[in-house]
Tab-separated table of C-alpha atoms in Angstrom:
chain	number	residue	atom	x	y	z
T	1	UNK	CA	-6.546	-72.125	58.475
T	2	UNK	CA	-5.391	-75.561	57.221
T	3	UNK	CA	-5.255	-79.428	56.256
T	4	UNK	CA	-4.790	-82.359	58.950
T	5	UNK	CA	-4.048	-86.058	58.157
T	6	UNK	CA	-5.612	-88.624	60.259
T	7	UNK	CA	-4.265	-91.444	58.284
T	8	UNK	CA	-2.709	-93.250	60.953
T	9	UNK	CA	-5.891	-93.247	63.178
T	10	UNK	CA	-7.734	-95.481	60.370
T	11	UNK	CA	-6.937	-99.030	60.368
T	12	UNK	CA	-7.611	-100.674	57.300
T	13	UNK	CA	-9.652	-103.905	57.741
T	14	UNK	CA	-11.497	-101.978	60.567
T	15	UNK	CA	-14.995	-100.861	60.625
T	16	UNK	CA	-15.082	-96.881	61.243
T	17	UNK	CA	-17.595	-95.429	64.137
T	18	UNK	CA	-18.857	-94.865	67.566
T	19	UNK	CA	-21.379	-96.328	69.183
T	20	UNK	CA	-22.438	-93.328	71.502
T	21	UNK	CA	-20.494	-92.682	75.158
T	22	UNK	CA	-21.397	-97.215	76.068
T	23	UNK	CA	-18.803	-98.074	73.561
T	24	UNK	CA	-18.450	-100.220	70.295
T	25	UNK	CA	-21.626	-100.719	68.614
T	26	UNK	CA	-23.180	-103.520	65.709
T	27	UNK	CA	-23.977	-102.242	62.643
T	28	UNK	CA	-25.761	-105.328	61.443
T	29	UNK	CA	-27.036	-107.267	64.847
T	30	UNK	CA	-29.441	-109.701	62.724
T	31	UNK	CA	-33.006	-108.385	61.298
T	32	UNK	CA	-36.218	-108.397	62.967
T	33	UNK	CA	-39.524	-107.737	61.663
T	34	UNK	CA	-40.587	-104.423	62.264
T	35	UNK	CA	-44.107	-103.952	64.676
T	36	UNK	CA	-45.782	-101.687	61.763
T	37	UNK	CA	-48.506	-102.455	59.931
T	38	UNK	CA	-48.626	-103.760	56.623
T	39	UNK	CA	-49.858	-100.608	54.892
T	40	UNK	CA	-51.831	-100.147	51.851
T	41	UNK	CA	-51.755	-98.336	48.675
T	42	UNK	CA	-52.772	-94.558	48.711
T	43	UNK	CA	-54.470	-92.362	46.418
T	44	UNK	CA	-52.368	-89.148	45.121
T	45	UNK	CA	-52.338	-86.921	47.926
T	46	UNK	CA	-53.236	-89.090	50.507
T	47	UNK	CA	-50.871	-91.327	53.040
T	48	UNK	CA	-52.611	-94.665	53.539
T	49	UNK	CA	-53.977	-95.630	57.122
T	50	UNK	CA	-51.787	-94.641	59.964
T	51	UNK	CA	-50.709	-97.372	62.624
T	52	UNK	CA	-50.259	-96.836	66.147
T	53	UNK	CA	-49.276	-92.815	66.529
T	54	UNK	CA	-47.798	-93.069	70.042
T	55	UNK	CA	-44.202	-93.651	70.743
T	56	UNK	CA	-45.315	-96.739	72.061
T	57	UNK	CA	-45.477	-98.663	68.538
T	58	UNK	CA	-41.790	-99.499	68.804
T	59	UNK	CA	-40.350	-101.859	66.161
T	60	UNK	CA	-39.385	-104.978	67.078
T	61	UNK	CA	-35.886	-105.241	68.181
T	62	UNK	CA	-33.032	-107.345	66.259
T	63	UNK	CA	-33.741	-111.197	66.249
T	64	UNK	CA	-32.626	-113.328	69.425
T	65	UNK	CA	-28.906	-115.368	69.351
T	66	UNK	CA	-28.002	-113.527	66.028
T	67	UNK	CA	-24.582	-112.818	66.117
T	68	UNK	CA	-23.317	-108.858	66.118
T	69	UNK	CA	-20.308	-107.537	63.932
T	70	UNK	CA	-18.139	-105.308	66.169
T	71	UNK	CA	-17.514	-101.882	64.904
T	72	UNK	CA	-14.366	-99.902	65.983
T	73	UNK	CA	-14.967	-96.614	68.341
T	74	UNK	CA	-13.586	-94.187	65.818
T	75	UNK	CA	-15.204	-90.942	65.814
T	76	UNK	CA	-14.707	-88.732	62.171
T	77	UNK	CA	-14.339	-85.575	63.410
T	78	UNK	CA	-14.383	-84.307	67.552
T	79	UNK	CA	-16.515	-81.383	66.676
T	80	UNK	CA	-19.128	-81.029	64.326
T	81	UNK	CA	-22.838	-80.926	63.039
T	82	UNK	CA	-25.084	-80.440	60.478
T	83	UNK	CA	-28.421	-79.509	59.364
T	84	UNK	CA	-30.318	-81.494	57.245
T	85	UNK	CA	-31.826	-78.904	54.040
T	86	UNK	CA	-28.275	-77.857	52.824
T	87	UNK	CA	-26.200	-80.118	50.840
T	88	UNK	CA	-25.244	-82.525	49.860
T	89	UNK	CA	-23.215	-83.141	53.322
T	90	UNK	CA	-21.242	-85.891	51.237
T	91	UNK	CA	-20.422	-87.575	47.943
T	92	UNK	CA	-18.399	-90.893	47.093
T	93	UNK	CA	-16.561	-89.987	44.014
T	94	UNK	CA	-14.722	-92.608	42.074
T	95	UNK	CA	-12.669	-91.369	39.655
T	96	UNK	CA	-8.389	-91.644	40.093
T	97	UNK	CA	-9.267	-92.628	43.407
T	98	UNK	CA	-12.434	-93.997	45.593
T	99	UNK	CA	-12.828	-90.896	48.303
T	100	UNK	CA	-16.130	-90.262	49.975
T	101	UNK	CA	-16.110	-86.031	50.856
T	102	UNK	CA	-18.530	-84.583	53.842
T	103	UNK	CA	-19.476	-81.093	55.229
T	104	UNK	CA	-19.662	-80.364	59.008
T	105	UNK	CA	-19.734	-76.904	61.055
T	106	UNK	CA	-17.655	-77.324	64.434
T	107	UNK	CA	-18.415	-75.905	67.766
T	108	UNK	CA	-16.320	-72.846	66.796
T	109	UNK	CA	-17.903	-72.547	63.387
T	110	UNK	CA	-14.958	-73.809	61.240
T	111	UNK	CA	-16.194	-74.707	58.126
T	112	UNK	CA	-14.585	-78.041	57.407
T	113	UNK	CA	-14.408	-80.724	54.608
T	114	UNK	CA	-12.949	-84.108	55.389
T	115	UNK	CA	-12.112	-86.787	52.796
T	116	UNK	CA	-11.581	-90.144	53.215
T	117	UNK	CA	-9.678	-92.522	51.303
T	118	UNK	CA	-11.248	-96.332	50.715
T	119	UNK	CA	-8.483	-97.968	49.176
T	120	UNK	CA	-6.123	-96.781	52.409
T	121	UNK	CA	-8.329	-95.872	55.111
T	122	UNK	CA	-6.643	-92.826	55.264
T	123	UNK	CA	-8.852	-89.622	56.244
T	124	UNK	CA	-7.592	-86.067	55.459
T	125	UNK	CA	-10.009	-82.546	57.396
T	126	UNK	CA	-9.108	-79.296	55.927
T	127	UNK	CA	-11.113	-75.694	57.480
T	128	UNK	CA	-11.885	-73.421	54.466
T	129	UNK	CA	-13.424	-70.899	57.099
T	130	UNK	CA	-13.150	-70.154	60.369
T	131	UNK	CA	-15.060	-68.129	62.980
T	132	UNK	CA	-18.127	-68.024	61.083
T	133	UNK	CA	-21.386	-68.191	62.720
T	134	UNK	CA	-22.038	-70.859	64.814
T	135	UNK	CA	-24.906	-72.805	63.922
T	136	UNK	CA	-25.362	-75.795	62.812
T	137	UNK	CA	-27.700	-74.146	59.879
T	138	UNK	CA	-23.871	-73.446	58.098
T	139	UNK	CA	-23.348	-76.901	56.946
T	140	UNK	CA	-21.386	-76.594	53.733
T	141	UNK	CA	-23.028	-78.920	50.176
T	142	UNK	CA	-20.445	-80.493	48.958
T	143	UNK	CA	-19.962	-80.474	45.066
T	144	UNK	CA	-17.659	-82.847	42.834
T	145	UNK	CA	-16.758	-81.013	38.791
T	146	UNK	CA	-16.583	-83.071	35.869
T	147	UNK	CA	-13.138	-82.028	35.710
T	148	UNK	CA	-12.571	-83.839	39.344
T	149	UNK	CA	-12.316	-81.196	41.620
T	150	UNK	CA	-14.509	-80.098	44.550
T	151	UNK	CA	-16.624	-77.078	44.591
T	152	UNK	CA	-18.133	-75.941	48.522
T	153	UNK	CA	-20.559	-73.875	49.392
T	154	UNK	CA	-21.986	-72.380	52.553
T	155	UNK	CA	-23.739	-69.467	54.389
T	156	UNK	CA	-25.077	-68.165	57.445
T	157	UNK	CA	-28.608	-68.876	58.564
T	158	UNK	CA	-31.113	-65.588	57.843
T	159	UNK	CA	-28.166	-63.617	57.742
T	160	UNK	CA	-27.043	-60.459	55.457
T	161	UNK	CA	-24.260	-62.773	54.781
T	162	UNK	CA	-23.453	-63.669	51.073
T	163	UNK	CA	-23.095	-66.831	49.782
T	164	UNK	CA	-19.641	-68.118	49.288
T	165	UNK	CA	-17.908	-70.850	47.861
T	166	UNK	CA	-14.021	-72.191	47.489
T	167	UNK	CA	-13.047	-75.168	44.618
T	168	UNK	CA	-9.827	-77.341	45.224
T	169	UNK	CA	-6.830	-76.618	43.554
T	170	UNK	CA	-6.175	-80.497	42.702
T	171	UNK	CA	-9.045	-83.178	41.576
T	172	UNK	CA	-10.060	-85.336	44.005
T	173	UNK	CA	-7.732	-84.020	46.570
T	174	UNK	CA	-8.618	-81.677	49.851
T	175	UNK	CA	-4.799	-81.823	51.503
T	176	UNK	CA	-3.346	-79.708	48.009
T	177	UNK	CA	-4.621	-75.881	48.336
T	178	UNK	CA	-7.920	-74.236	47.738
T	179	UNK	CA	-9.217	-71.465	45.496
T	180	UNK	CA	-10.049	-67.829	47.185
T	181	UNK	CA	-12.937	-67.764	48.642
T	182	UNK	CA	-15.880	-66.053	46.098
T	183	UNK	CA	-18.719	-65.143	46.763
T	184	UNK	CA	-22.414	-64.985	45.808
T	185	UNK	CA	-24.485	-61.792	46.891
T	186	UNK	CA	-27.588	-61.305	44.107
T	187	UNK	CA	-30.929	-62.632	46.155
T	188	UNK	CA	-34.664	-62.364	46.256
T	189	UNK	CA	-36.034	-58.922	48.546
T	190	UNK	CA	-36.561	-59.105	51.938
T	191	UNK	CA	-34.836	-58.984	55.215
T	192	UNK	CA	-33.688	-62.415	55.747
T	193	UNK	CA	-30.464	-63.290	53.974
T	194	UNK	CA	-29.640	-66.414	52.936
T	195	UNK	CA	-29.653	-69.561	54.618
T	196	UNK	CA	-28.883	-73.472	53.152
T	197	UNK	CA	-27.171	-73.898	49.940
T	198	UNK	CA	-28.225	-76.786	47.547
T	199	UNK	CA	-25.890	-77.452	44.408
T	200	UNK	CA	-26.491	-79.583	40.769
T	201	UNK	CA	-24.922	-79.949	37.941
T	202	UNK	CA	-26.639	-80.965	34.537
T	203	UNK	CA	-24.081	-82.815	31.559
T	204	UNK	CA	-27.285	-82.718	29.507
T	205	UNK	CA	-27.130	-78.586	29.637
T	206	UNK	CA	-23.609	-78.625	28.844
T	207	UNK	CA	-22.310	-78.486	33.042
T	208	UNK	CA	-24.824	-75.940	34.012
T	209	UNK	CA	-24.618	-75.461	38.118
T	210	UNK	CA	-28.337	-74.637	39.798
T	211	UNK	CA	-27.614	-73.514	43.250
T	212	UNK	CA	-30.575	-73.204	45.363
T	213	UNK	CA	-30.956	-71.471	48.817
T	214	UNK	CA	-33.988	-69.793	50.985
T	215	UNK	CA	-34.045	-66.236	50.036
T	216	UNK	CA	-34.221	-62.738	51.681
T	217	UNK	CA	-37.636	-63.312	51.022
T	218	UNK	CA	-37.993	-66.667	53.201
T	219	UNK	CA	-39.161	-68.417	50.118
T	220	UNK	CA	-36.642	-71.271	47.852
T	221	UNK	CA	-34.482	-68.931	45.441
T	222	UNK	CA	-31.896	-70.086	42.871
T	223	UNK	CA	-29.478	-68.895	40.218
T	224	UNK	CA	-27.315	-70.359	37.617
T	225	UNK	CA	-23.985	-70.477	36.117
T	226	UNK	CA	-22.476	-72.003	33.150
T	227	UNK	CA	-19.387	-73.014	34.253
T	228	UNK	CA	-17.661	-69.296	34.987
T	229	UNK	CA	-18.199	-67.018	38.023
T	230	UNK	CA	-21.115	-65.036	36.725
T	231	UNK	CA	-24.271	-66.287	38.616
T	232	UNK	CA	-27.402	-65.296	36.780
T	233	UNK	CA	-30.004	-63.000	38.837
T	234	UNK	CA	-31.757	-64.212	41.719
T	235	UNK	CA	-35.017	-65.893	40.628
T	236	UNK	CA	-37.654	-67.383	43.414
T	237	UNK	CA	-38.491	-71.402	42.828
T	238	UNK	CA	-41.526	-71.676	45.542
T	239	UNK	CA	-43.631	-68.739	46.791
T	240	UNK	CA	-45.403	-69.066	49.562
T	241	UNK	CA	-46.458	-65.208	50.854
T	242	UNK	CA	-45.089	-64.766	54.396
T	243	UNK	CA	-44.312	-68.720	54.874
T	244	UNK	CA	-40.962	-70.338	54.459
T	245	UNK	CA	-41.063	-73.511	52.826
T	246	UNK	CA	-38.517	-76.171	53.347
T	247	UNK	CA	-36.899	-77.467	50.194
T	248	UNK	CA	-35.600	-81.200	50.176
T	249	UNK	CA	-33.640	-81.990	46.473
T	250	UNK	CA	-31.609	-84.734	44.215
T	251	UNK	CA	-30.467	-84.825	40.854
T	252	UNK	CA	-29.320	-87.107	38.429
T	253	UNK	CA	-27.055	-85.056	37.336
T	254	UNK	CA	-27.609	-85.164	33.715
T	255	UNK	CA	-30.963	-83.413	33.429
T	256	UNK	CA	-33.084	-83.768	35.866
T	257	UNK	CA	-33.609	-82.281	39.593
T	258	UNK	CA	-35.992	-83.445	42.540
T	259	UNK	CA	-37.696	-81.420	44.532
T	260	UNK	CA	-40.183	-82.224	48.329
T	261	UNK	CA	-41.293	-79.503	50.040
T	262	UNK	CA	-43.416	-78.038	52.173
T	263	UNK	CA	-45.765	-75.219	52.469
T	264	UNK	CA	-44.185	-73.724	55.495
T	265	UNK	CA	-42.719	-74.555	58.839
T	266	UNK	CA	-44.460	-77.111	60.837
T	267	UNK	CA	-43.882	-74.758	64.047
T	268	UNK	CA	-46.396	-72.221	62.487
T	269	UNK	CA	-48.230	-73.691	59.666
T	270	UNK	CA	-49.996	-77.240	59.655
T	271	UNK	CA	-48.024	-78.489	56.657
T	272	UNK	CA	-48.263	-80.926	53.828
T	273	UNK	CA	-45.471	-82.546	51.653
T	274	UNK	CA	-45.377	-81.527	47.797
T	275	UNK	CA	-43.518	-82.687	44.650
T	276	UNK	CA	-42.441	-81.606	41.528
T	277	UNK	CA	-39.737	-81.702	39.521
T	278	UNK	CA	-37.326	-79.599	36.819
T	279	UNK	CA	-36.397	-80.645	33.402
T	280	UNK	CA	-35.828	-79.075	30.330
T	281	UNK	CA	-36.667	-75.804	31.394
T	282	UNK	CA	-39.442	-76.680	32.698
T	283	UNK	CA	-41.207	-77.826	35.962
T	284	UNK	CA	-43.126	-80.925	36.188
T	285	UNK	CA	-45.514	-82.915	38.143
T	286	UNK	CA	-44.769	-87.027	39.069
T	287	UNK	CA	-47.489	-88.158	35.720
T	288	UNK	CA	-45.188	-85.498	33.614
T	289	UNK	CA	-47.567	-82.354	33.559
T	290	UNK	CA	-46.115	-79.547	33.030
T	291	UNK	CA	-46.701	-76.881	35.637
T	292	UNK	CA	-44.736	-73.560	33.628
T	293	UNK	CA	-41.021	-72.440	33.407
T	294	UNK	CA	-38.720	-72.548	36.163
T	295	UNK	CA	-37.847	-69.101	37.012
T	296	UNK	CA	-42.063	-68.679	37.473
T	297	UNK	CA	-42.387	-69.352	41.215
T	298	UNK	CA	-44.752	-72.157	41.866
T	299	UNK	CA	-46.938	-72.470	44.095
T	300	UNK	CA	-47.741	-75.823	46.610
T	301	UNK	CA	-50.943	-76.189	44.923
T	302	UNK	CA	-49.119	-76.717	41.454
T	303	UNK	CA	-47.329	-79.246	42.341
T	304	UNK	CA	-48.569	-83.065	43.253
T	305	UNK	CA	-49.707	-83.154	47.235
T	306	UNK	CA	-47.605	-86.346	48.442
T	307	UNK	CA	-49.126	-85.963	52.139
T	308	UNK	CA	-51.939	-84.185	52.579
T	309	UNK	CA	-52.513	-82.424	55.990
T	310	UNK	CA	-56.294	-81.521	56.144
T	311	UNK	CA	-57.374	-83.518	58.957
T	312	UNK	CA	-54.551	-85.452	59.827
T	313	UNK	CA	-51.411	-84.507	61.579
T	314	UNK	CA	-48.412	-81.902	60.162
T	315	UNK	CA	-45.627	-82.779	58.782
T	316	UNK	CA	-41.913	-82.042	57.895
T	317	UNK	CA	-39.538	-83.338	54.677
T	318	UNK	CA	-36.530	-85.214	55.437
T	319	UNK	CA	-35.124	-86.300	52.138
T	320	UNK	CA	-35.632	-87.532	48.686
T	321	UNK	CA	-33.851	-89.824	45.970
T	322	UNK	CA	-35.285	-91.633	42.929
T	323	UNK	CA	-35.586	-95.233	42.284
T	324	UNK	CA	-33.358	-97.136	39.179
T	325	UNK	CA	-36.223	-96.333	37.071
T	326	UNK	CA	-35.301	-92.413	37.847
T	327	UNK	CA	-38.792	-92.397	39.995
T	328	UNK	CA	-39.095	-90.479	43.328
T	329	UNK	CA	-39.173	-91.462	47.378
T	330	UNK	CA	-39.354	-89.638	49.925
T	331	UNK	CA	-38.916	-89.748	53.408
T	332	UNK	CA	-40.927	-87.731	56.391
T	333	UNK	CA	-42.173	-87.075	59.437
T	334	UNK	CA	-45.315	-86.366	61.055
T	335	UNK	CA	-46.189	-84.942	64.253
T	336	UNK	CA	-49.818	-86.347	65.847
T	337	UNK	CA	-47.936	-84.545	68.450
T	338	UNK	CA	-44.963	-82.471	69.260
T	339	UNK	CA	-43.862	-85.527	71.703
T	340	UNK	CA	-44.801	-87.859	68.802
T	341	UNK	CA	-42.782	-87.910	65.854
T	342	UNK	CA	-43.734	-90.564	63.236
T	343	UNK	CA	-41.354	-91.523	60.028
T	344	UNK	CA	-43.159	-92.516	57.061
T	345	UNK	CA	-42.261	-92.920	53.932
T	346	UNK	CA	-43.883	-92.004	50.116
T	347	UNK	CA	-42.581	-93.236	46.308
T	348	UNK	CA	-44.514	-92.310	43.443
T	349	UNK	CA	-45.075	-95.685	41.109
T	350	UNK	CA	-45.354	-94.407	37.474
T	351	UNK	CA	-49.465	-93.660	37.777
T	352	UNK	CA	-49.834	-92.285	42.167
T	353	UNK	CA	-48.397	-92.081	45.299
T	354	UNK	CA	-48.029	-94.469	47.955
T	355	UNK	CA	-47.534	-93.723	51.035
T	356	UNK	CA	-46.606	-96.323	53.956
T	357	UNK	CA	-45.761	-95.665	57.683
T	358	UNK	CA	-42.636	-96.717	59.129
T	359	UNK	CA	-41.743	-96.081	62.889
T	360	UNK	CA	-42.885	-94.205	65.915
T	361	UNK	CA	-39.352	-91.868	66.572
T	362	UNK	CA	-39.993	-90.519	70.062
T	363	UNK	CA	-39.700	-86.852	70.756
T	364	UNK	CA	-37.418	-83.069	69.658
T	365	UNK	CA	-33.394	-83.824	70.391
T	366	UNK	CA	-33.460	-80.144	70.960
T	367	UNK	CA	-32.968	-79.658	74.489
T	368	UNK	CA	-34.193	-75.960	75.147
T	369	UNK	CA	-37.510	-77.068	74.111
T	370	UNK	CA	-37.381	-73.707	71.047
T	371	UNK	CA	-37.296	-76.330	67.751
T	372	UNK	CA	-40.027	-79.076	69.378
T	373	UNK	CA	-40.406	-80.855	65.800
T	374	UNK	CA	-36.506	-81.382	65.466
T	375	UNK	CA	-36.116	-85.325	64.787
T	376	UNK	CA	-33.786	-88.098	65.015
T	377	UNK	CA	-33.212	-87.553	61.638
T	378	UNK	CA	-33.882	-90.065	58.535
T	379	UNK	CA	-32.371	-90.285	55.171
T	380	UNK	CA	-32.450	-92.499	52.352
T	381	UNK	CA	-30.131	-94.987	50.377
T	382	UNK	CA	-29.421	-92.679	47.443
T	383	UNK	CA	-28.352	-95.684	45.419
T	384	UNK	CA	-30.682	-97.941	46.771
T	385	UNK	CA	-34.150	-96.316	47.992
T	386	UNK	CA	-35.584	-99.252	49.805
T	387	UNK	CA	-33.259	-98.529	52.647
T	388	UNK	CA	-33.362	-96.411	55.032
T	389	UNK	CA	-31.070	-95.066	57.882
T	390	UNK	CA	-32.908	-93.427	60.707
T	391	UNK	CA	-32.900	-91.552	64.270
T	392	UNK	CA	-35.468	-92.616	67.088
T	393	UNK	CA	-35.981	-92.549	71.183
T	394	UNK	CA	-36.069	-96.163	72.061
T	395	UNK	CA	-38.111	-97.288	74.691
T	396	UNK	CA	-36.724	-95.797	78.433
T	397	UNK	CA	-33.738	-94.727	76.483
T	398	UNK	CA	-31.976	-91.858	74.190
T	399	UNK	CA	-32.079	-91.466	70.102
T	400	UNK	CA	-29.838	-94.310	68.468
T	401	UNK	CA	-29.229	-95.009	64.760
T	402	UNK	CA	-30.742	-97.844	62.783
T	403	UNK	CA	-30.554	-99.094	59.153
T	404	UNK	CA	-34.104	-100.098	57.903
T	405	UNK	CA	-35.105	-102.041	54.879
T	406	UNK	CA	-38.415	-102.525	53.242
T	407	UNK	CA	-38.279	-105.508	50.168
T	408	UNK	CA	-42.093	-104.105	48.935
T	409	UNK	CA	-42.343	-100.897	48.696
T	410	UNK	CA	-42.654	-99.584	52.031
T	411	UNK	CA	-45.447	-102.663	53.013
T	412	UNK	CA	-43.339	-104.135	55.436
T	413	UNK	CA	-39.657	-103.073	57.074
T	414	UNK	CA	-37.100	-105.056	58.509
T	415	UNK	CA	-34.244	-103.051	60.880
T	416	UNK	CA	-31.194	-103.688	62.233
T	417	UNK	CA	-29.229	-101.392	65.114
T	418	UNK	CA	-25.970	-99.317	63.786
T	419	UNK	CA	-25.628	-97.797	67.762
T	420	UNK	CA	-27.479	-99.273	70.989
T	421	UNK	CA	-27.427	-98.846	74.977
T	422	UNK	CA	-26.156	-95.262	74.528
T	423	UNK	CA	-25.760	-92.464	76.922
T	424	UNK	CA	-25.790	-89.800	74.114
T	425	UNK	CA	-27.743	-88.575	71.099
T	426	UNK	CA	-26.904	-90.045	67.836
T	427	UNK	CA	-29.105	-88.540	65.602
T	428	UNK	CA	-29.220	-87.091	61.830
T	429	UNK	CA	-27.959	-90.196	59.919
T	430	UNK	CA	-26.941	-90.227	55.962
T	431	UNK	CA	-25.593	-92.111	53.705
T	432	UNK	CA	-22.691	-90.082	51.641
T	433	UNK	CA	-25.084	-89.608	48.009
T	434	UNK	CA	-23.084	-92.305	45.281
T	435	UNK	CA	-21.401	-94.542	47.311
T	436	UNK	CA	-22.582	-97.860	46.722
T	437	UNK	CA	-22.933	-100.800	49.780
T	438	UNK	CA	-22.705	-100.705	53.500
T	439	UNK	CA	-18.965	-100.852	53.495
T	440	UNK	CA	-16.980	-97.534	55.850
T	441	UNK	CA	-18.170	-94.689	55.590
T	442	UNK	CA	-22.019	-96.015	54.282
T	443	UNK	CA	-23.579	-94.569	57.689
T	444	UNK	CA	-22.598	-90.930	59.293
T	445	UNK	CA	-24.369	-88.955	61.923
T	446	UNK	CA	-23.805	-86.737	64.400
T	447	UNK	CA	-23.378	-87.899	68.306
T	448	UNK	CA	-22.953	-86.216	71.392
T	449	UNK	CA	-25.518	-83.674	73.032
T	450	UNK	CA	-27.821	-80.946	71.653
T	451	UNK	CA	-28.886	-78.441	73.448
T	452	UNK	CA	-29.769	-75.868	70.523
T	453	UNK	CA	-29.044	-75.547	66.609
T	454	UNK	CA	-26.237	-72.961	67.862
T	455	UNK	CA	-25.367	-75.028	71.199
T	456	UNK	CA	-24.375	-78.165	69.668
T	457	UNK	CA	-22.150	-80.454	71.526
T	458	UNK	CA	-21.860	-83.010	68.666
T	459	UNK	CA	-18.837	-84.734	66.996
T	460	UNK	CA	-18.997	-87.100	63.551
T	461	UNK	CA	-19.734	-90.200	63.540
T	462	UNK	CA	-19.054	-92.774	60.793
T	463	UNK	CA	-19.606	-96.760	60.813
T	464	UNK	CA	-19.495	-99.640	58.172
T	465	UNK	CA	-18.663	-103.586	57.658
T	466	UNK	CA	-14.621	-104.033	57.379
T	467	UNK	CA	-13.087	-103.091	53.744
């Protein structure tokens, strides 16, 4: 294990990134009005009218004649992957320095953290564990402590391998050494071990940390600590007996944690999308109605049903963020067919949920056929959730990364390419939590080939406007 410094590879005043094997791409190639039919407001638990559900309902291309901004083809890491259910996968922190931190797992099972300094464009990496289980479910979650030190969590995929975490020795610096790995061995009862790590810390609760994962009973679990390394006994967050709900979360870092989740895996259940939030010891629905105390397992029926799959396509959550008023915004995929993935956008306006179609996304990225609902991926800009990063299969081509924007809460969309004309996959894009603007590191994604979640051949890419 060690640290590398690739500062020389990132010259100042150049964008980062590689748009597939085709070479450099345009990040801002001009906006074109999406072909999506403007959505209408949906009542709670519904999703508004669907536009054409076939993959041929592709969005508009960038406006002709618009000048493109070229990007320098530089990868972050030659090997790396992540799943979308553990996180944050990347965070931006402004303290003594302006730095972005991201985590990934390589094709040799190295749990790796990278650090990008926005002042001098220097990139550094360090390996926290070598020879770990090779599986993209095992990507690390990144957290910045109040004193600026980094704390990184990871675990295996449904294995009896405990949760691990390590802290950096120095604040805001992954290159100055790390404390020895610690383990968390508490778990719910069952045979499926630990999967996915998600971390939040609330300043209003004297910096109490909340760690969430999928427990040994295949249902979401959590533990807390008040700052030392003594973690409370694992408790269930959500319970769907015999199934495995999937959860995405985000936090304001002060007093609230937001959750969006399904009632199972879309391969096994005709899945809907649900929402609740935590504050001051209790879980609540979006309108503030109290569900019950944290630690008493919640059933999906107790939460808001954001998307009701009854009589409609099954779905899978991808991300949750909040707008400037602290109201939740969700993006997810639904599946009229396993070969026909569709991206959608849902938001709470303070009174009800609105749900809108964004675009057709193509089919699965998983070449082995075992995961037919692995979309290219969609995520939200946490500093401005009117912006979406997504990967869709373009007609006659591969999955490409694009940035989409809505000026009116999801009714209409414009889009611009991040990659184009690629001969390989460009998938699972996202923006580091807390990073403002569209500068360097504002788009991260996986590029390469994806035979399976244990056989990925992808590298980590970054793209942004010039410094």
